[in-house]
mmCIF file of C-alpha atoms and ligand atoms in Angstrom:
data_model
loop_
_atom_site.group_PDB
_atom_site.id
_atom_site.type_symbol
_atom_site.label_atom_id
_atom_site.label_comp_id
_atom_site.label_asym_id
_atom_site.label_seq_id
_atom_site.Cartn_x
_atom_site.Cartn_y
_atom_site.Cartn_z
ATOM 1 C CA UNK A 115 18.456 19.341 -17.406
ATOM 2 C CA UNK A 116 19.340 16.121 -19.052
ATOM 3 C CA UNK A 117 18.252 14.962 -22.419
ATOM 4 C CA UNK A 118 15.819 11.994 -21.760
ATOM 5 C CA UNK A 119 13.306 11.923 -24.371
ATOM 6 C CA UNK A 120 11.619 8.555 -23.991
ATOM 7 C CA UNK A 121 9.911 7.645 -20.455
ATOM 8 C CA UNK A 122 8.741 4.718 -19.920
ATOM 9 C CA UNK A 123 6.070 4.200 -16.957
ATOM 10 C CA UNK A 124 4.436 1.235 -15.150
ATOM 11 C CA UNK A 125 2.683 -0.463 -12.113
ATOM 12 C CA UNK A 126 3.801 -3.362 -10.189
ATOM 13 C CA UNK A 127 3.070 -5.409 -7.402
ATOM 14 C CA UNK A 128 -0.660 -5.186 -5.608
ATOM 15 C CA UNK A 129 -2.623 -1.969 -7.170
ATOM 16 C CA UNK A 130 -3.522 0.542 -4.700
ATOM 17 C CA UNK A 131 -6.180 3.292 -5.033
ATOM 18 C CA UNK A 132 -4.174 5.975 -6.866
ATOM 19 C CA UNK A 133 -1.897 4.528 -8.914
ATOM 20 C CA UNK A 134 -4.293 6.363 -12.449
ATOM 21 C CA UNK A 135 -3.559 9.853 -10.536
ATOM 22 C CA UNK A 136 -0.250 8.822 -10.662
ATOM 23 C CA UNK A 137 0.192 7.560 -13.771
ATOM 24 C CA UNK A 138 -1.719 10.538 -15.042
ATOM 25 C CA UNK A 139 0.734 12.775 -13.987
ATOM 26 C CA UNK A 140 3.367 11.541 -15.375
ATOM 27 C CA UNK A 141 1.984 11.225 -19.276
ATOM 28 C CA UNK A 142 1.033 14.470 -18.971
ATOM 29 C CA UNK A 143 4.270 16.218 -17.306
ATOM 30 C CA UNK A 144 6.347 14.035 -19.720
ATOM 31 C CA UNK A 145 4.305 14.878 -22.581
ATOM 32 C CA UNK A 146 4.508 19.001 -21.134
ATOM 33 C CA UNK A 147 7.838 19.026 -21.808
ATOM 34 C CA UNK A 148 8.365 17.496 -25.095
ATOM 35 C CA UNK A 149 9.246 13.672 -24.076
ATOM 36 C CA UNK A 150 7.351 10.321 -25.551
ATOM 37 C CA UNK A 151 5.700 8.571 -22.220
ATOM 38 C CA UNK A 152 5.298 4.845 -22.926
ATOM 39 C CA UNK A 153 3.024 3.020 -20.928
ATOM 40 C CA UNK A 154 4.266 -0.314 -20.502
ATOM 41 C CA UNK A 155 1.329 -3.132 -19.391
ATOM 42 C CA UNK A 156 1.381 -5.277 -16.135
ATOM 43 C CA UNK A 157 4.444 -4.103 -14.375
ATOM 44 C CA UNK A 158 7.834 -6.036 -14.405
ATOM 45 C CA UNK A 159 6.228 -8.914 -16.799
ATOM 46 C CA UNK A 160 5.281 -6.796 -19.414
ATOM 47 C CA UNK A 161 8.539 -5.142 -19.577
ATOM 48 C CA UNK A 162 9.938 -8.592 -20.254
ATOM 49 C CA UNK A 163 7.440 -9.167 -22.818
ATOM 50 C CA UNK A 164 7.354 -5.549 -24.698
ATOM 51 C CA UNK A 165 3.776 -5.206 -24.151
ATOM 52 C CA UNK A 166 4.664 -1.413 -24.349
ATOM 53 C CA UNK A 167 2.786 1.600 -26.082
ATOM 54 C CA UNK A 168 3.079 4.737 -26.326
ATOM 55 C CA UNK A 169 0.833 6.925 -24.487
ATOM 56 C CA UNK A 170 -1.108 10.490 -25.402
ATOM 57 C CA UNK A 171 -2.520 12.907 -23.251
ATOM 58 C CA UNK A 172 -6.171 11.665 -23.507
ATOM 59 C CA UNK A 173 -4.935 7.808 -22.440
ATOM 60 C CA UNK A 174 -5.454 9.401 -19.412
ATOM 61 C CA UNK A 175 -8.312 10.996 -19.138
ATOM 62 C CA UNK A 176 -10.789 10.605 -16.891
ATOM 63 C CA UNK A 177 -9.302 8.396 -14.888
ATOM 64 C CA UNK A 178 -7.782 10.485 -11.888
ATOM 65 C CA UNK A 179 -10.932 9.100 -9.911
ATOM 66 C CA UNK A 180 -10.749 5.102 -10.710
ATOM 67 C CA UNK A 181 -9.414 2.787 -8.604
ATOM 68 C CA UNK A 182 -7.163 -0.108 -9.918
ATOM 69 C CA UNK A 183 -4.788 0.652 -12.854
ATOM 70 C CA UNK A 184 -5.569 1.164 -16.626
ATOM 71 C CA UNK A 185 -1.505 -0.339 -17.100
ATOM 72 C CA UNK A 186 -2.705 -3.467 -15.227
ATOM 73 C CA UNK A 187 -0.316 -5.078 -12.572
ATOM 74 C CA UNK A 188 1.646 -7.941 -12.186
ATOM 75 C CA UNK A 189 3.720 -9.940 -9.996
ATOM 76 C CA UNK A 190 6.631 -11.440 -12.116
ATOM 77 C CA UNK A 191 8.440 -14.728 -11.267
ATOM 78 C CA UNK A 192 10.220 -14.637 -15.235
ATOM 79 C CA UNK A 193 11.594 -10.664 -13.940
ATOM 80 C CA UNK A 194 13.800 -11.181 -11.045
ATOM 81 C CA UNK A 195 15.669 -14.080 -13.116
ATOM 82 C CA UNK A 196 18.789 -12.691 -15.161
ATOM 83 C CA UNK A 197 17.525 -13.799 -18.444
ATOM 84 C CA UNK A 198 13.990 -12.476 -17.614
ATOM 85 C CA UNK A 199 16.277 -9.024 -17.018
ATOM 86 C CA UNK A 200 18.076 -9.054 -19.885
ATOM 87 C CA UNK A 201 15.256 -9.521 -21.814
ATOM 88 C CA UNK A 202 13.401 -6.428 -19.864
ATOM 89 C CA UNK A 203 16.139 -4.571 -21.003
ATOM 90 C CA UNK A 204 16.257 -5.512 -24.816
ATOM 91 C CA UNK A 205 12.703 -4.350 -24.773
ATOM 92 C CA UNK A 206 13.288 -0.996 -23.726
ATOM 93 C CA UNK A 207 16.422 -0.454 -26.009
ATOM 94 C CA UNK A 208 14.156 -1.399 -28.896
ATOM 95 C CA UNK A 209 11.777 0.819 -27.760
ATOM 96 C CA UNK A 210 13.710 3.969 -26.859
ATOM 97 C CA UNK A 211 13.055 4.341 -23.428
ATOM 98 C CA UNK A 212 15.876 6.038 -22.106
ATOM 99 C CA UNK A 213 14.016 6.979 -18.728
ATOM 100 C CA UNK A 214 11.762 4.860 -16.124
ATOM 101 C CA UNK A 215 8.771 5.771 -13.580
ATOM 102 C CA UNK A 216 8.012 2.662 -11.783
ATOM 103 C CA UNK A 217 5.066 3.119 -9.559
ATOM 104 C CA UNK A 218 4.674 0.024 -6.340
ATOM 105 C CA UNK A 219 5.433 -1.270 -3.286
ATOM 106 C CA UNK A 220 8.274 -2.845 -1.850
ATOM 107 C CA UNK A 221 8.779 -5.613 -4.221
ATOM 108 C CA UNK A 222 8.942 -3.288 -7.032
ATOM 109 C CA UNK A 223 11.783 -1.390 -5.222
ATOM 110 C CA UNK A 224 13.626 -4.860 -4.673
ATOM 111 C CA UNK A 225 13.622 -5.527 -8.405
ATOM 112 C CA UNK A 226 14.313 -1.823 -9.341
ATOM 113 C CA UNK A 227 17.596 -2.738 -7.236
ATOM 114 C CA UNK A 228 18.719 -5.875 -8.674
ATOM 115 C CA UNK A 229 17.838 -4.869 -12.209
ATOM 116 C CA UNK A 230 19.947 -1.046 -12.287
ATOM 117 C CA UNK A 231 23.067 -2.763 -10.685
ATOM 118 C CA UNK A 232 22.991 -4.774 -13.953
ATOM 119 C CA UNK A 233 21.523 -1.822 -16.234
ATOM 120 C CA UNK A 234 22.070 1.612 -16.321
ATOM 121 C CA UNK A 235 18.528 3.710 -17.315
ATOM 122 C CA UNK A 236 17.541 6.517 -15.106
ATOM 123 C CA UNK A 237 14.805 6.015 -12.889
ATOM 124 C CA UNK A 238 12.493 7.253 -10.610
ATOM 125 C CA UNK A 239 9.419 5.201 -8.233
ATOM 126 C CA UNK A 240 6.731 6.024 -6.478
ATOM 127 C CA UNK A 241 5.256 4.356 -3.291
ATOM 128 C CA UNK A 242 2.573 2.802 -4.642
ATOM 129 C CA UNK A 243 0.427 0.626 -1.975
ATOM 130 C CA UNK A 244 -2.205 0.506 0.456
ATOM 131 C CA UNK A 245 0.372 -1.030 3.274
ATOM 132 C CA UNK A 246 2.435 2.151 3.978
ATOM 133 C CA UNK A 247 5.254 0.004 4.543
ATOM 134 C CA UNK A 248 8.004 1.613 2.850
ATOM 135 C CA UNK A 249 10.567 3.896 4.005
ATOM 136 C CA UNK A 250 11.178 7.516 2.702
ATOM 137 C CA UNK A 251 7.705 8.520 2.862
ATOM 138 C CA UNK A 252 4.915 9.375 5.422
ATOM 139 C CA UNK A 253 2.238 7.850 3.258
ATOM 140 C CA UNK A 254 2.216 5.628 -0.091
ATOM 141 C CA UNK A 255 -0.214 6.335 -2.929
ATOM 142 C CA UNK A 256 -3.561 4.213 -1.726
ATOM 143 C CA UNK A 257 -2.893 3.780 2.046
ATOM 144 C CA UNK A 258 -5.457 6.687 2.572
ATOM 145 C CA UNK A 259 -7.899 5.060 0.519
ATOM 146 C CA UNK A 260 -7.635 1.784 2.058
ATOM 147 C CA UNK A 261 -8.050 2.791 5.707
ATOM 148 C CA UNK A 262 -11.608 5.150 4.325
ATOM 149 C CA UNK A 263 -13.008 1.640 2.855
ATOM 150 C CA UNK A 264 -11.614 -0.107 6.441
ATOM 151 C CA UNK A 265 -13.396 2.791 8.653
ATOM 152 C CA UNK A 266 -16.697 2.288 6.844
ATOM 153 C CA UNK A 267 -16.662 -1.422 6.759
ATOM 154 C CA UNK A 268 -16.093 -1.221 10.645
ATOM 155 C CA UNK A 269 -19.089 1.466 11.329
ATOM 156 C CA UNK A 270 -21.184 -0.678 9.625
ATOM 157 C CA UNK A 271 -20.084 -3.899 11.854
ATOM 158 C CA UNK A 272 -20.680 -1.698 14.700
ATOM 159 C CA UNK A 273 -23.983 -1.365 14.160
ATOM 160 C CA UNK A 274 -24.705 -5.014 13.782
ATOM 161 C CA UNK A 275 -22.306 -5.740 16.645
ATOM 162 C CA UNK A 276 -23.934 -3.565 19.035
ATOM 163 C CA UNK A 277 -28.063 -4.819 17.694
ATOM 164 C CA UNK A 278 -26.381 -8.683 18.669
ATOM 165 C CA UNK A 279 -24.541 -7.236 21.822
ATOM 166 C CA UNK A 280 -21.673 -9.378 20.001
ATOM 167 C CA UNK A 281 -17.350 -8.924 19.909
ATOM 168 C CA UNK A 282 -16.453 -8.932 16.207
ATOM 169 C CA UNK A 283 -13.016 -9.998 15.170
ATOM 170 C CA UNK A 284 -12.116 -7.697 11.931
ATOM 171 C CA UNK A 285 -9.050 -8.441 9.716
ATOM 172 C CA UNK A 286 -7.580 -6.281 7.953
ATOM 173 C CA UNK A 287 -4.609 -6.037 5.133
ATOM 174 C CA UNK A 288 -1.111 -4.449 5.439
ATOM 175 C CA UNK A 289 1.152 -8.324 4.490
ATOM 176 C CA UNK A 290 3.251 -7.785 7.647
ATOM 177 C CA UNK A 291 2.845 -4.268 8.676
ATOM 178 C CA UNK A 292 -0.306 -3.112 11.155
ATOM 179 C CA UNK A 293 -0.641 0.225 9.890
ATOM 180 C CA UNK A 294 -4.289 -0.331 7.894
ATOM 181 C CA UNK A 295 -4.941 -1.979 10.941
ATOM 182 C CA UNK A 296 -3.196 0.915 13.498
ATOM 183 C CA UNK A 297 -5.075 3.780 11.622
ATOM 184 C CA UNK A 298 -8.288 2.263 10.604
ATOM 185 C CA UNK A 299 -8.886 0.621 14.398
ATOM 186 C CA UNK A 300 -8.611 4.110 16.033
ATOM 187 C CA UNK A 301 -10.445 5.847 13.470
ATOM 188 C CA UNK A 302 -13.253 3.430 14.524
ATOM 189 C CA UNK A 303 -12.700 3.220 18.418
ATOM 190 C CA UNK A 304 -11.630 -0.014 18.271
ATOM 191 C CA UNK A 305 -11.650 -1.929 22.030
ATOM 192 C CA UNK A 306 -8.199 -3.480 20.522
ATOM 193 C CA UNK A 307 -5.704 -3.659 17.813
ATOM 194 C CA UNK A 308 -3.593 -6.094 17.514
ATOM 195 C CA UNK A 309 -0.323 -5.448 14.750
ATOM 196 C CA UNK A 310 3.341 -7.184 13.957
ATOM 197 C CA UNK A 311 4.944 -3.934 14.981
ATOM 198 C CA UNK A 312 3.751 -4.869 19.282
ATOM 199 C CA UNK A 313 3.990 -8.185 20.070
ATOM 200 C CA UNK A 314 0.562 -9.430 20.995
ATOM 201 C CA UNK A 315 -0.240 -11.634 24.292
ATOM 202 C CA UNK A 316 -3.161 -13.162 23.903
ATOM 203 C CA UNK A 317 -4.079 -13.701 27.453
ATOM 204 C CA UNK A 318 -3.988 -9.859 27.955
ATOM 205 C CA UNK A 319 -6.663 -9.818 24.968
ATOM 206 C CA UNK A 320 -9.130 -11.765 26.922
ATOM 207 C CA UNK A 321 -8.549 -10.781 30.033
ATOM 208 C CA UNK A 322 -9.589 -7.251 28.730
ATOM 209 C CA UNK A 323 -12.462 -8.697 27.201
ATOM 210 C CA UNK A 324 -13.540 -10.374 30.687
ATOM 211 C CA UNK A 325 -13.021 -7.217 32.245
ATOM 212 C CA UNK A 326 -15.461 -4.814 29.742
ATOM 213 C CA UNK A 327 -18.296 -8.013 29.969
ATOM 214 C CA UNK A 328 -18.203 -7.685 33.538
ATOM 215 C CA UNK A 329 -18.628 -3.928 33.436
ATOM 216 C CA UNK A 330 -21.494 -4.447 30.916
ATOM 217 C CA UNK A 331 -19.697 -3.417 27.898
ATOM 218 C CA UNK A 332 -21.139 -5.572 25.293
ATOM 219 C CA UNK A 333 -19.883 -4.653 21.961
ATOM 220 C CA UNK A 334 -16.427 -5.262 21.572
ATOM 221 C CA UNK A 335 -14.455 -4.899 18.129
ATOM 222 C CA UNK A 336 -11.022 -6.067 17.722
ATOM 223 C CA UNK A 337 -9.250 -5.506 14.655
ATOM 224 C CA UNK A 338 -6.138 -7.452 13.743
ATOM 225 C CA UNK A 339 -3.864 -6.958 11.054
ATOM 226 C CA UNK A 340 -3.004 -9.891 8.705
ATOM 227 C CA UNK A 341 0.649 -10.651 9.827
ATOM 228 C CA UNK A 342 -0.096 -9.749 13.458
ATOM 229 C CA UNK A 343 2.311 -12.410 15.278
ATOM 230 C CA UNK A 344 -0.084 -14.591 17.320
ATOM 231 C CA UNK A 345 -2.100 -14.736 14.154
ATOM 232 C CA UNK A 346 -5.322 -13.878 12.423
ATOM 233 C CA UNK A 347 -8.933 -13.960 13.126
ATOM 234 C CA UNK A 348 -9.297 -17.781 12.576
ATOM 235 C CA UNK A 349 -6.928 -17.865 15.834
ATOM 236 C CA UNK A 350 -8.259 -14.792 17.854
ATOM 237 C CA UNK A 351 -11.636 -16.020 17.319
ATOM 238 C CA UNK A 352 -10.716 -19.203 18.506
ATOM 239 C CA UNK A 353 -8.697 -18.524 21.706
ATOM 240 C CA UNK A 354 -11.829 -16.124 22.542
ATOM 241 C CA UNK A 355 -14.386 -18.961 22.120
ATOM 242 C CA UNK A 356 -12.099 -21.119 23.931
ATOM 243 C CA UNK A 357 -12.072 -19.029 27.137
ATOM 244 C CA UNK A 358 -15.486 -17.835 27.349
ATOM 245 C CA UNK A 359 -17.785 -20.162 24.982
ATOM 246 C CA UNK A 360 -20.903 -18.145 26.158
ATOM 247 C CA UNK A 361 -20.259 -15.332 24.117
ATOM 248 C CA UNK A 362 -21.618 -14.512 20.666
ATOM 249 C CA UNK A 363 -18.734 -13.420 18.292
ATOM 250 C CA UNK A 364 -18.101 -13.095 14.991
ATOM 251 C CA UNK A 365 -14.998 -12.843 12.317
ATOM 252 C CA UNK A 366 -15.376 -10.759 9.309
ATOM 253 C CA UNK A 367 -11.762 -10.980 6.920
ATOM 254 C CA UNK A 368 -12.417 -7.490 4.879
ATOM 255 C CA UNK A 369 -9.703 -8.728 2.075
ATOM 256 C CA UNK A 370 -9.457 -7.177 -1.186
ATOM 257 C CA UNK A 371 -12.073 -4.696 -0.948
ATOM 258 C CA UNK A 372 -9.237 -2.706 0.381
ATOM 259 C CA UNK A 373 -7.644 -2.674 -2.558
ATOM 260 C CA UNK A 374 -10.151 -1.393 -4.635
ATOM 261 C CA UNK A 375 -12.076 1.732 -4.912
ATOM 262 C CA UNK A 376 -12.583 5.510 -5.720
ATOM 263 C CA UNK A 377 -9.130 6.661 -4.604
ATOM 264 C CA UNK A 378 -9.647 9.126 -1.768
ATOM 265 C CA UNK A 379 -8.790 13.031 -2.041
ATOM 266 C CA UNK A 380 -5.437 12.768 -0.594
ATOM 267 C CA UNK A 381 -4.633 9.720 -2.400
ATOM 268 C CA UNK A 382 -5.045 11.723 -5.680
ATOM 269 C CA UNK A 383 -3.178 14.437 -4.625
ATOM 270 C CA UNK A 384 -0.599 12.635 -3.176
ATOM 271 C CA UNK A 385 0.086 10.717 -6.467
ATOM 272 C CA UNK A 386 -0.307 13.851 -8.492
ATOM 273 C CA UNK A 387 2.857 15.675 -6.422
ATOM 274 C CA UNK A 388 4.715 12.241 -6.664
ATOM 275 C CA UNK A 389 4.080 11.618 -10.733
ATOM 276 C CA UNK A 390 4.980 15.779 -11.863
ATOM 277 C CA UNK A 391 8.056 15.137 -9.795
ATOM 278 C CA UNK A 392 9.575 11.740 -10.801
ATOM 279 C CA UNK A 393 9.226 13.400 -14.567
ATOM 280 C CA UNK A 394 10.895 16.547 -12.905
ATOM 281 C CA UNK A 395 13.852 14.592 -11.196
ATOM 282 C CA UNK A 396 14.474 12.663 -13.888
ATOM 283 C CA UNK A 397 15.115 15.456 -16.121
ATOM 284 C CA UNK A 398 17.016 17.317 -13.480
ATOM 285 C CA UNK A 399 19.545 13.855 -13.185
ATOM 286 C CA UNK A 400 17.935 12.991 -9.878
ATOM 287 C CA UNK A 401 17.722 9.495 -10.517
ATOM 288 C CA UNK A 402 17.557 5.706 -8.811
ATOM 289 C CA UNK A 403 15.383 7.464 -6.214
ATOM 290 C CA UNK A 404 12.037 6.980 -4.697
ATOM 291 C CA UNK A 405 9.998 10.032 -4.631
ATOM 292 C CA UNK A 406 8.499 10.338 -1.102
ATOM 293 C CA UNK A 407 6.419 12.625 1.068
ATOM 294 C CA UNK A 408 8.259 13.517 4.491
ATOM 295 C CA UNK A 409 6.443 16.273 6.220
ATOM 296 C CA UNK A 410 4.620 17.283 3.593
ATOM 297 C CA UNK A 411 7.513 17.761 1.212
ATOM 298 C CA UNK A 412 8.372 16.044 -1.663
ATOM 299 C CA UNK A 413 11.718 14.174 -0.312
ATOM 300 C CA UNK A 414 14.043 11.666 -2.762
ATOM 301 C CA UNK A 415 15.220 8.427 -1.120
ATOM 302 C CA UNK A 416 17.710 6.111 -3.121
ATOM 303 C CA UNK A 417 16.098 2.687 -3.754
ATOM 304 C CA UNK A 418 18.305 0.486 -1.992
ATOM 305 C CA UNK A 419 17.154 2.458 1.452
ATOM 306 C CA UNK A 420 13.438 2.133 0.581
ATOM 307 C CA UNK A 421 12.982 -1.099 -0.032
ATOM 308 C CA UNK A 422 12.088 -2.059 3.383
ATOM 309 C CA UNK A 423 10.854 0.485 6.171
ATOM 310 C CA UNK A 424 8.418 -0.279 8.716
ATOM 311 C CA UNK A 425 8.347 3.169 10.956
ATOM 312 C CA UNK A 426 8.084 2.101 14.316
ATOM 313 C CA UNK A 427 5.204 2.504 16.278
ATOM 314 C CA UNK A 428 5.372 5.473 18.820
ATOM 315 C CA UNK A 429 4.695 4.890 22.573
ATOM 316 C CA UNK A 430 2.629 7.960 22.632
ATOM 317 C CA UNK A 431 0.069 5.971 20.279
ATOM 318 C CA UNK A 432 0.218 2.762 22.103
ATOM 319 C CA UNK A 433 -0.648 4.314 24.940
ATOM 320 C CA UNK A 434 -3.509 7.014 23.465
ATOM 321 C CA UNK A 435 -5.220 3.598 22.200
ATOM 322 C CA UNK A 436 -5.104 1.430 25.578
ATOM 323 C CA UNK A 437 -6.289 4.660 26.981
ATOM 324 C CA UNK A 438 -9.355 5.397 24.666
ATOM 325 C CA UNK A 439 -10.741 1.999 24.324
ATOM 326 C CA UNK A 440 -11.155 1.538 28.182
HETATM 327 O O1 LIG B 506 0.648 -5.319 -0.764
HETATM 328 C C1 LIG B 506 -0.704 -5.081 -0.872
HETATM 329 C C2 LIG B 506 -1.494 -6.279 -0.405
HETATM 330 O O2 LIG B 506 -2.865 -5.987 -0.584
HETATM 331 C C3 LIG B 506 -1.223 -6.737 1.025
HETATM 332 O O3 LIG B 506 -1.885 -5.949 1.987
HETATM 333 C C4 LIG B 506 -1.702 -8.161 0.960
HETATM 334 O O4 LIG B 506 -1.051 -8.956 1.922
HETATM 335 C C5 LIG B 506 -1.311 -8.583 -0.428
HETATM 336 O O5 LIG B 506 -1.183 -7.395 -1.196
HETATM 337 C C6 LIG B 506 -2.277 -9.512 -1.114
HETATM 338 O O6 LIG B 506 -1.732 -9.858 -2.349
HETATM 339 P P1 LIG B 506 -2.532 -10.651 -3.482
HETATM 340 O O7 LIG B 506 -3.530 -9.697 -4.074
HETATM 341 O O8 LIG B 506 -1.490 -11.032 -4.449
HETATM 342 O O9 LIG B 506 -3.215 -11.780 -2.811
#
């Protein structure tokens, strides 16, 4: 065991449901064995500004079950600039923080990168986003959530869908990876999902529709992911109403909600196993890794290898989902 007495933790990039329970875990495993956990306010940024403070044991309670982040979040321009570094790291030197948990996505993991080949602090991240776009980890802290608030969003379109006999376009988040899109679109039976990872052809999508109005099958939904390469629901709605401009649909963009949120059961326990062991790795001298879940284990991934990891998309799936939306 190493002699880090001063952690320092924070959120960056988009807040996923989660990111408390993680944060949670950390103050109080740091705080178990004997260290000072500093929280330090809106991610990168506040680093560069010293809005730091030092946390206790009741900071954090109550708050395993809110959604959003009591550290606040922050994208920061001012951080990936070498002055805005330097000045990150003057603020931790003056505040003692020999040790760092940063909890985000990808962009956090890019910065975490540039900044330690300049600066030498142990460190430790978490996957922290609803996108599950990162690599050394089944899941990231949130994703679960995310998908829940997707799946009941879509039941409830359903039932308006199938009241209107209408085909409802649903968009969902993920920047530019499909997997809120994959996961929630089978969980609701989706008639089609359309995501980066496959390249979508358009004229397949309506011929499919053509084919279920013929055979009476009135209530179509068709979720598409944000960064799906022909495009969003502006332009599958439109190529739809283009080819058949009898039918009734609609376009629902479900946004932010997905962000926000009770974080679900797995999502808290997910960032509890991740926050007790970044503290735990960096005391053992395990550090400049991503704590990740691979097959249910906790698994440690070096930085530079997570910060971009879209898993591909297994056959098997692709062809479960043409299957069970005939
Ligand atoms: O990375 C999480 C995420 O919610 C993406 O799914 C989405 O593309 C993006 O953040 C939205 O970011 P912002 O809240 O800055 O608009």
């Amino acid at each position: 065991m190493n002699k880090i007495k001063n952690i320092g933790v924070m959120t960056s990039g988009g807040d996923s449901p989660g990111m408390n329970a993680a944060v949670r875990a950390v103050v109080r495993t740091g705080v178990y064995h004997g260290m000072d956990v500093y929280g330090i306010r809106r991610g990168y940024q506040g680093m560069v500004d010293g809005d730091i403070f030092k946390m206790k044991t009741t900071d954090v309670s109550n708050i395993i079950q809110r959604g959003g982040t009591i550290l606040k979040t922050a994208r920061s321009k001012e951080f990936v600039t070498e002055e805005g570094m330097e000045k990150a790291y003057t603020q931790l030197r003056n505040h003692g923080i020999d040790g760092l948990v940063l909890i985000g996505g990808d962009g956090t993991f890019r910065g975490a990168t540039a900044f330690f080949k300049r600066y030498s602090i142990p460190a430790v991240g978490l996957p922290g986003t609803i996108d599950k776009d990162m690599a050394g980890t089944d899941f990231t802290i949130g994703f679960d959530t995310a998908v829940n608030t997707a799946v009941s969003a879509i039941d409830k379109i359903r039932d308006t869908a199938e009241a209107h006999d209408r085909i409802f376009i649903v968009e969902l988040m993920g920047r530019d990876a499909g997997y809120i899109a994959l996961h929630s679109g089978i969980s609701c039976g989706a008639e089609d999902i359309l995501i980066p990872e496959t390249v979508t052809h358009i004229n397949e999508v309506l011929d499919r529709i053509e084919t279920d109005e013929i055979r009476k099958k009135t209530v179509q939904i068709i979720v598409v992911a944000e960064g799906d390469d022909f495009g969003g629901a502006k332009e599958v709605h439109e190529s739809i109403v283009a080819r058949f401009p009898k039918l009734d649909v609609r376009s629902c963009i479900l946004g932010h909600i997905q962000r926000g949120g009770a974080p679900s059961y797995a999502d808290r326990v997910l960032a509890s196993r991740l926050g007790f062991a970044a503290v735990n790795a960096l005391r053992a001298g395990n550090t400049q890794v991503m704590a990740g879940i691979v097959n249910n284990k906790v698994v440690f991934t070096p930085f530079e290898q997570v910060v971009k990891g879209n898993t591909p998309i297994s056959e098997d799936l692709i062809e479960m989902i043409r299957v069970l939306s005939v």
